[in-house]
CSV table of C-alpha atoms in Angstrom, one decimal:
chain,number,residue,atom,x,y,z
V,1,MET,CA,0.0,0.0,0.0
V,2,ALA,CA,1.5,3.3,-1.0
V,3,VAL,CA,1.3,6.4,1.2
V,4,LEU,CA,-1.0,9.1,-0.4
V,5,PHE,CA,1.1,12.3,-0.2
V,6,LYS,CA,-1.8,14.6,-0.7
V,7,MET,CA,-2.4,17.8,1.2
V,8,PRO,CA,-5.9,18.7,2.4
V,9,VAL,CA,-7.4,22.0,1.4
V,10,VAL,CA,-6.2,24.6,3.9
V,11,LEU,CA,-8.5,27.5,3.3
V,12,GLY,CA,-9.9,27.0,6.8
V,13,PHE,CA,-6.5,27.3,8.5
V,14,PHE,CA,-7.5,30.5,10.3
V,15,VAL,CA,-10.9,29.0,11.2
V,16,GLY,CA,-8.9,26.1,12.7
V,17,LEU,CA,-6.8,28.4,14.7
V,18,MET,CA,-9.9,30.1,16.1
V,19,MET,CA,-11.4,26.7,16.9
V,20,LEU,CA,-8.3,25.6,18.8
V,21,GLY,CA,-7.4,28.7,20.6
V,22,LEU,CA,-3.9,30.2,20.6
V,23,ALA,CA,-2.2,28.6,23.6
V,24,SER,CA,1.5,28.9,23.5
V,25,SER,CA,3.8,25.9,23.7
V,26,ALA,CA,5.3,25.0,27.1
V,27,GLU,CA,8.5,23.2,28.1
V,28,PHE,CA,8.0,19.5,28.7
V,29,HIS,CA,8.8,19.7,32.4
V,30,GLU,CA,6.2,22.4,33.0
V,31,LEU,CA,3.3,20.1,32.0
V,32,PHE,CA,4.6,16.5,32.1
V,33,GLN,CA,6.9,14.1,34.0
V,34,PRO,CA,8.4,10.8,33.1
V,35,GLY,CA,6.2,7.9,33.9
V,36,TRP,CA,8.5,4.9,33.4
V,37,ALA,CA,11.9,4.0,32.1
V,38,ASN,CA,13.6,7.4,32.8
V,39,ASP,CA,16.8,6.0,31.2
V,40,HIS,CA,15.0,5.8,27.9
V,41,PHE,CA,14.4,9.6,27.8
V,42,ILE,CA,16.7,11.8,25.7
V,43,TYR,CA,16.5,15.6,26.1
V,44,GLU,CA,17.9,17.8,23.3
V,45,GLY,CA,17.1,21.4,23.8
V,46,GLU,CA,13.3,21.8,23.1
V,47,LEU,CA,13.1,18.2,21.9
V,48,LEU,CA,12.2,15.2,24.0
V,49,LYS,CA,12.9,11.8,22.5
V,50,LEU,CA,11.6,8.4,23.8
V,51,LYS,CA,13.4,5.3,22.8
V,52,LEU,CA,12.3,1.7,22.6
V,53,ASP,CA,14.8,-1.2,22.6
V,54,ASN,CA,14.6,-4.9,23.5
V,55,PHE,CA,15.0,-3.9,27.2
V,56,SER,CA,12.2,-1.4,27.5
V,57,GLY,CA,10.0,1.3,26.0
V,58,ALA,CA,9.2,4.6,27.8
V,59,GLY,CA,6.3,6.8,28.7
V,60,PHE,CA,5.3,10.1,30.3
V,61,ALA,CA,2.3,11.6,31.9
V,62,SER,CA,0.9,15.1,32.6
V,63,LYS,CA,1.3,16.4,36.1
V,64,SER,CA,-2.4,17.4,36.3
V,65,ARG,CA,-5.7,16.1,35.2
V,66,TYR,CA,-8.2,18.1,33.0
V,67,LEU,CA,-11.9,18.2,32.2
V,68,PHE,CA,-12.5,19.8,28.8
V,69,GLY,CA,-10.2,21.9,26.7
V,70,LYS,CA,-7.5,21.4,24.1
V,71,VAL,CA,-4.4,19.2,24.3
V,72,SER,CA,-1.8,19.2,21.5
V,73,MET,CA,1.8,18.1,20.9
V,74,GLN,CA,4.0,17.8,17.9
V,75,ILE,CA,5.4,14.3,17.2
V,76,LYS,CA,7.9,12.9,14.7
V,77,LEU,CA,7.5,9.1,14.5
V,78,VAL,CA,10.1,6.3,14.3
V,79,GLU,CA,11.9,6.3,11.0
V,80,GLY,CA,12.7,3.3,8.8
V,81,ASP,CA,11.5,-0.1,9.8
V,82,SER,CA,9.2,0.5,12.7
V,83,ALA,CA,7.1,-2.8,12.4
V,84,GLY,CA,5.8,-4.0,15.7
V,85,THR,CA,6.2,-0.7,17.5
V,86,VAL,CA,3.4,1.6,18.8
V,87,THR,CA,3.7,5.2,19.7
V,88,ALA,CA,0.7,6.1,21.7
V,89,TYR,CA,-0.6,9.6,22.7
V,90,TYR,CA,-3.8,9.7,24.6
V,91,MET,CA,-6.0,11.2,27.4
V,92,SER,CA,-7.4,8.9,30.0
V,93,SER,CA,-9.2,8.9,33.4
V,94,GLU,CA,-8.6,6.1,36.0
V,95,GLY,CA,-10.6,3.1,37.2
V,96,PRO,CA,-12.5,0.2,35.5
V,97,TYR,CA,-15.1,2.6,34.1
V,98,HIS,CA,-12.6,5.1,32.7
V,99,ASN,CA,-12.9,7.3,29.7
V,100,GLU,CA,-10.1,7.5,27.1
V,101,PHE,CA,-9.3,9.2,23.8
V,102,ASP,CA,-6.5,7.5,21.8
V,103,PHE,CA,-4.0,8.3,19.1
V,104,GLU,CA,-2.0,5.1,18.4
V,105,PHE,CA,0.6,5.2,15.6
V,106,LEU,CA,1.2,1.6,14.3
V,107,GLY,CA,4.6,1.1,12.9
V,108,ASN,CA,5.3,-0.7,9.6
V,109,THR,CA,8.0,-2.1,7.4
V,110,THR,CA,10.1,0.3,5.4
V,111,GLY,CA,8.2,1.8,2.5
V,112,GLU,CA,4.8,0.9,3.9
V,113,PRO,CA,2.7,3.7,5.4
V,114,TYR,CA,2.2,4.3,9.1
V,115,LEU,CA,-1.3,3.6,10.3
V,116,LEU,CA,-3.0,6.0,12.7
V,117,GLN,CA,-5.5,4.2,14.9
V,118,THR,CA,-8.0,6.3,17.0
V,119,ASN,CA,-10.3,4.9,19.7
V,120,VAL,CA,-12.8,6.3,22.2
V,121,TYR,CA,-13.6,4.6,25.6
V,122,VAL,CA,-16.7,5.6,27.5
V,123,ASN,CA,-17.3,4.2,31.0
V,124,GLY,CA,-14.7,1.5,30.4
V,125,VAL,CA,-16.0,0.4,27.0
V,126,GLY,CA,-13.8,0.9,23.9
V,127,ASN,CA,-13.9,-1.1,20.7
V,128,ARG,CA,-14.5,2.0,18.6
V,129,GLU,CA,-11.4,1.8,16.5
V,130,GLN,CA,-10.8,3.7,13.3
V,131,ARG,CA,-7.6,3.4,11.2
V,132,MET,CA,-6.3,5.6,8.5
V,133,ASN,CA,-3.1,6.4,6.6
V,134,LEU,CA,-2.0,10.0,6.5
V,135,TRP,CA,-1.5,12.5,3.7
V,136,PHE,CA,2.2,12.9,4.6
V,137,ASP,CA,5.1,10.8,5.9
V,138,PRO,CA,4.9,11.3,9.7
V,139,THR,CA,8.5,10.1,10.1
V,140,LYS,CA,10.1,12.9,8.1
V,141,ASP,CA,9.0,15.9,10.2
V,142,PHE,CA,7.0,17.0,13.2
V,143,HIS,CA,3.2,17.2,12.9
V,144,SER,CA,0.7,18.4,15.4
V,145,TYR,CA,-1.9,16.0,16.9
V,146,THR,CA,-4.7,17.5,18.9
V,147,LEU,CA,-7.7,16.6,21.0
V,148,LEU,CA,-10.4,19.1,21.5
V,149,TRP,CA,-13.0,18.1,24.1
V,150,ASN,CA,-16.1,19.9,25.4
V,151,GLN,CA,-19.6,18.9,26.5
V,152,ARG,CA,-20.8,18.6,22.9
V,153,GLN,CA,-18.0,16.7,21.1
V,154,VAL,CA,-14.6,15.2,21.1
V,155,VAL,CA,-12.5,16.1,18.0
V,156,PHE,CA,-9.3,14.5,16.8
V,157,LEU,CA,-7.2,16.7,14.6
V,158,VAL,CA,-4.0,16.3,12.7
V,159,ASP,CA,-2.3,19.6,11.7
V,160,GLU,CA,-5.5,21.4,12.4
V,161,THR,CA,-7.5,19.1,10.1
V,162,PRO,CA,-10.3,17.1,11.9
V,163,ILE,CA,-10.0,13.4,11.3
V,164,ARG,CA,-12.7,12.1,13.7
V,165,VAL,CA,-15.6,13.5,15.7
V,166,HIS,CA,-17.3,11.7,18.6
V,167,THR,CA,-20.5,13.6,19.3
V,168,ASN,CA,-22.6,13.8,22.5
V,169,MET,CA,-25.8,11.9,21.9
V,170,GLU,CA,-27.0,11.5,25.4
V,171,HIS,CA,-30.4,12.6,24.3
V,172,LYS,CA,-30.5,9.2,22.5
V,173,GLY,CA,-29.4,7.3,25.6
V,174,ILE,CA,-25.8,7.0,24.5
V,175,PRO,CA,-23.2,7.8,27.3
V,176,PHE,CA,-20.7,10.6,26.6
V,177,PRO,CA,-17.4,11.2,28.5
V,178,LYS,CA,-18.1,14.4,30.4
V,179,ASP,CA,-17.7,13.8,34.1
V,180,GLN,CA,-14.2,12.3,34.6
V,181,ALA,CA,-11.0,14.4,34.6
V,182,MET,CA,-8.3,12.9,32.4
V,183,GLY,CA,-4.5,12.8,32.4
V,184,VAL,CA,-2.5,13.2,29.2
V,185,TYR,CA,0.0,10.5,28.3
V,186,SER,CA,2.4,9.3,25.7
V,187,SER,CA,4.5,6.2,25.3
V,188,ILE,CA,6.4,4.0,22.9
V,189,TRP,CA,6.3,0.2,23.3
V,190,ASN,CA,6.5,-3.1,21.6
V,191,ALA,CA,3.2,-4.5,20.4
V,192,ASP,CA,4.2,-6.9,17.7
V,193,ASP,CA,1.5,-9.3,18.8
V,194,TRP,CA,-1.0,-7.1,17.0
V,195,ALA,CA,0.3,-3.8,15.7
V,196,THR,CA,1.6,-4.6,12.2
V,197,GLN,CA,-0.6,-6.7,9.9
V,198,GLY,CA,-2.4,-8.1,12.9
V,199,GLY,CA,0.8,-9.4,14.4
V,200,LEU,CA,2.2,-11.2,11.3
V,201,VAL,CA,5.2,-8.8,11.1
V,202,LYS,CA,7.4,-8.8,14.2
V,203,THR,CA,9.7,-6.2,15.6
V,204,ASP,CA,13.2,-6.4,14.1
V,205,TRP,CA,15.4,-5.5,17.1
V,206,SER,CA,18.4,-5.1,14.8
V,207,HIS,CA,16.9,-1.7,14.0
V,208,ALA,CA,16.7,-0.7,17.6
V,209,PRO,CA,16.6,1.8,19.3
V,210,PHE,CA,13.4,3.0,17.8
V,211,VAL,CA,13.0,6.7,18.6
V,212,ALA,CA,9.9,9.0,18.7
V,213,SER,CA,10.5,12.7,19.0
V,214,TYR,CA,8.3,15.4,20.7
V,215,LYS,CA,8.0,19.1,21.0
V,216,GLY,CA,5.3,21.8,21.1
V,217,PHE,CA,3.5,20.7,24.2
V,218,GLU,CA,0.2,22.6,24.7
V,219,ILE,CA,-2.5,22.2,27.2
V,220,ASP,CA,-5.3,24.8,27.3
V,221,ALA,CA,-7.9,23.1,29.5
V,222,CYS,CA,-9.6,23.1,32.9
V,223,GLU,CA,-7.2,21.8,35.4
V,224,CYS,CA,-8.5,19.5,38.1
V,225,PRO,CA,-6.5,18.9,41.3
V,226,VAL,CA,-6.5,15.2,42.4
V,227,SER,CA,-8.1,16.0,45.7
V,228,VAL,CA,-11.2,17.6,44.2
V,229,THR,CA,-14.4,15.6,44.1
V,230,ALA,CA,-16.3,14.8,40.9
V,231,ASP,CA,-19.1,17.3,41.8
V,232,GLU,CA,-16.5,20.0,42.5
V,233,ILE,CA,-14.8,19.2,39.2
V,234,ALA,CA,-18.0,19.5,37.2
V,235,LYS,CA,-18.8,22.9,38.8
V,236,LYS,CA,-15.2,24.2,38.4
V,237,CYS,CA,-15.0,23.2,34.7
V,238,SER,CA,-18.5,24.2,33.6
V,239,SER,CA,-19.1,27.7,32.1
V,240,SER,CA,-21.4,29.9,34.1
V,241,ALA,CA,-22.5,33.5,34.3
V,242,GLU,CA,-19.3,34.3,36.2
V,243,LYS,CA,-16.9,32.6,33.8
V,244,ARG,CA,-17.0,31.2,30.3
V,245,PHE,CA,-14.5,28.9,28.8
V,246,TRP,CA,-13.7,29.3,25.1
V,247,TRP,CA,-14.4,25.7,24.3
V,248,ASP,CA,-18.0,26.1,25.6
V,249,GLU,CA,-18.7,28.9,23.1
V,250,PRO,CA,-21.6,28.0,20.7
V,251,THR,CA,-19.1,28.0,17.7
V,252,MET,CA,-17.3,25.1,19.4
V,253,SER,CA,-20.4,22.9,19.6
V,254,GLU,CA,-19.9,21.5,16.1
V,255,LEU,CA,-17.5,21.7,13.2
V,256,SER,CA,-17.6,24.6,10.9
V,257,LEU,CA,-18.7,24.0,7.4
V,258,HIS,CA,-15.1,24.0,6.1
V,259,GLN,CA,-14.0,21.6,8.8
V,260,SER,CA,-16.9,19.3,8.0
V,261,HIS,CA,-15.7,19.3,4.4
V,262,GLN,CA,-12.1,18.5,5.6
V,263,LEU,CA,-13.4,15.6,7.6
V,264,VAL,CA,-15.3,14.2,4.6
V,265,TRP,CA,-12.1,14.5,2.5
V,266,VAL,CA,-10.1,12.6,5.1
V,267,ARG,CA,-12.6,9.8,5.4
V,268,ALA,CA,-13.0,9.4,1.7
V,269,ASN,CA,-9.2,9.4,0.9
V,270,HIS,CA,-7.5,8.0,4.0
V,271,LEU,CA,-9.8,5.9,6.2
V,272,VAL,CA,-9.0,2.2,5.9
V,273,TYR,CA,-11.0,0.8,8.8
V,274,ASP,CA,-14.1,1.9,10.7
V,275,TYR,CA,-15.6,-0.3,13.5
V,276,CYS,CA,-19.0,1.0,12.4
V,277,THR,CA,-18.8,-0.9,9.2
V,278,ASP,CA,-17.2,-4.1,10.6
V,279,THR,CA,-20.1,-6.5,10.4
V,280,ALA,CA,-17.9,-9.5,11.4
V,281,ARG,CA,-17.2,-7.9,14.8
V,282,PHE,CA,-20.5,-6.2,15.1
V,283,PRO,CA,-23.3,-8.1,13.4
V,284,ILE,CA,-25.6,-5.5,15.1
V,285,LYS,CA,-24.2,-2.1,14.3
V,286,PRO,CA,-23.1,-0.2,17.5
V,287,VAL,CA,-25.9,2.1,18.5
V,288,GLU,CA,-23.8,5.4,18.2
V,289,CYS,CA,-23.0,4.4,14.5
V,290,GLU,CA,-26.7,4.7,13.6
V,291,HIS,CA,-26.5,8.4,14.6
V,292,HIS,CA,-22.9,9.5,14.1
V,293,ARG,CA,-22.4,11.3,10.8
V,294,HIS,CA,-18.6,11.0,11.0
């Protein structure tokens, strides 16, 4: 399968900036801390690099948890033969009924495209995978990967282009992730039991270490101290007459017309798997798929 090196229409660039806010980048240590395998972290000025070898991968986590807002970072993925490796970037709450939004970059053999898998967990239930290839080579330069989350929708964006929307459809009896604060995480690890061609292609450790690079850390969201109760979090992070968060503005409740067109373009040209159309796994279509437009 060849990578499609097409660029999406960018007429809505400024619209995208308005949608995402204008938070400035922070240093890694201002927002995050190593989570495991500190000896597999490499710091080079503004860059952070995580390495995977046959001893360990590595991961980091945000110092705080958040309820609603925008989280973004720029990542350059493992170059060359990355089969079997996964670089994950995600938001997650804790516990058996957790909520989670995933970017998972599935490595591949040299010359084959990276696959980007997204997933959404609500109250501990996932199985909402979508996979796509990208319109650029994500190993050659940094690209921004963003999660925008409010009470109406969760939007996954790549370089300001929406690639997935999970809409609040509680009015149809479908749960939506809106009451659990989430941490922000990233890691690189070996997943050759499933990551590349369903586990058929294994990690070639002669190419190790596998290195993912990061910069441009941005979090513009409602911060939630660990000691605060769920009710207090909901009150603190909901707009009211006294305060109004930009992500709760009416213009943030759905995609703009241009962004909707971008999403249609992405799905038409780059989506290679959607759980909503997988009748082998789901003989009865998942209930949100009946209503989700995207």
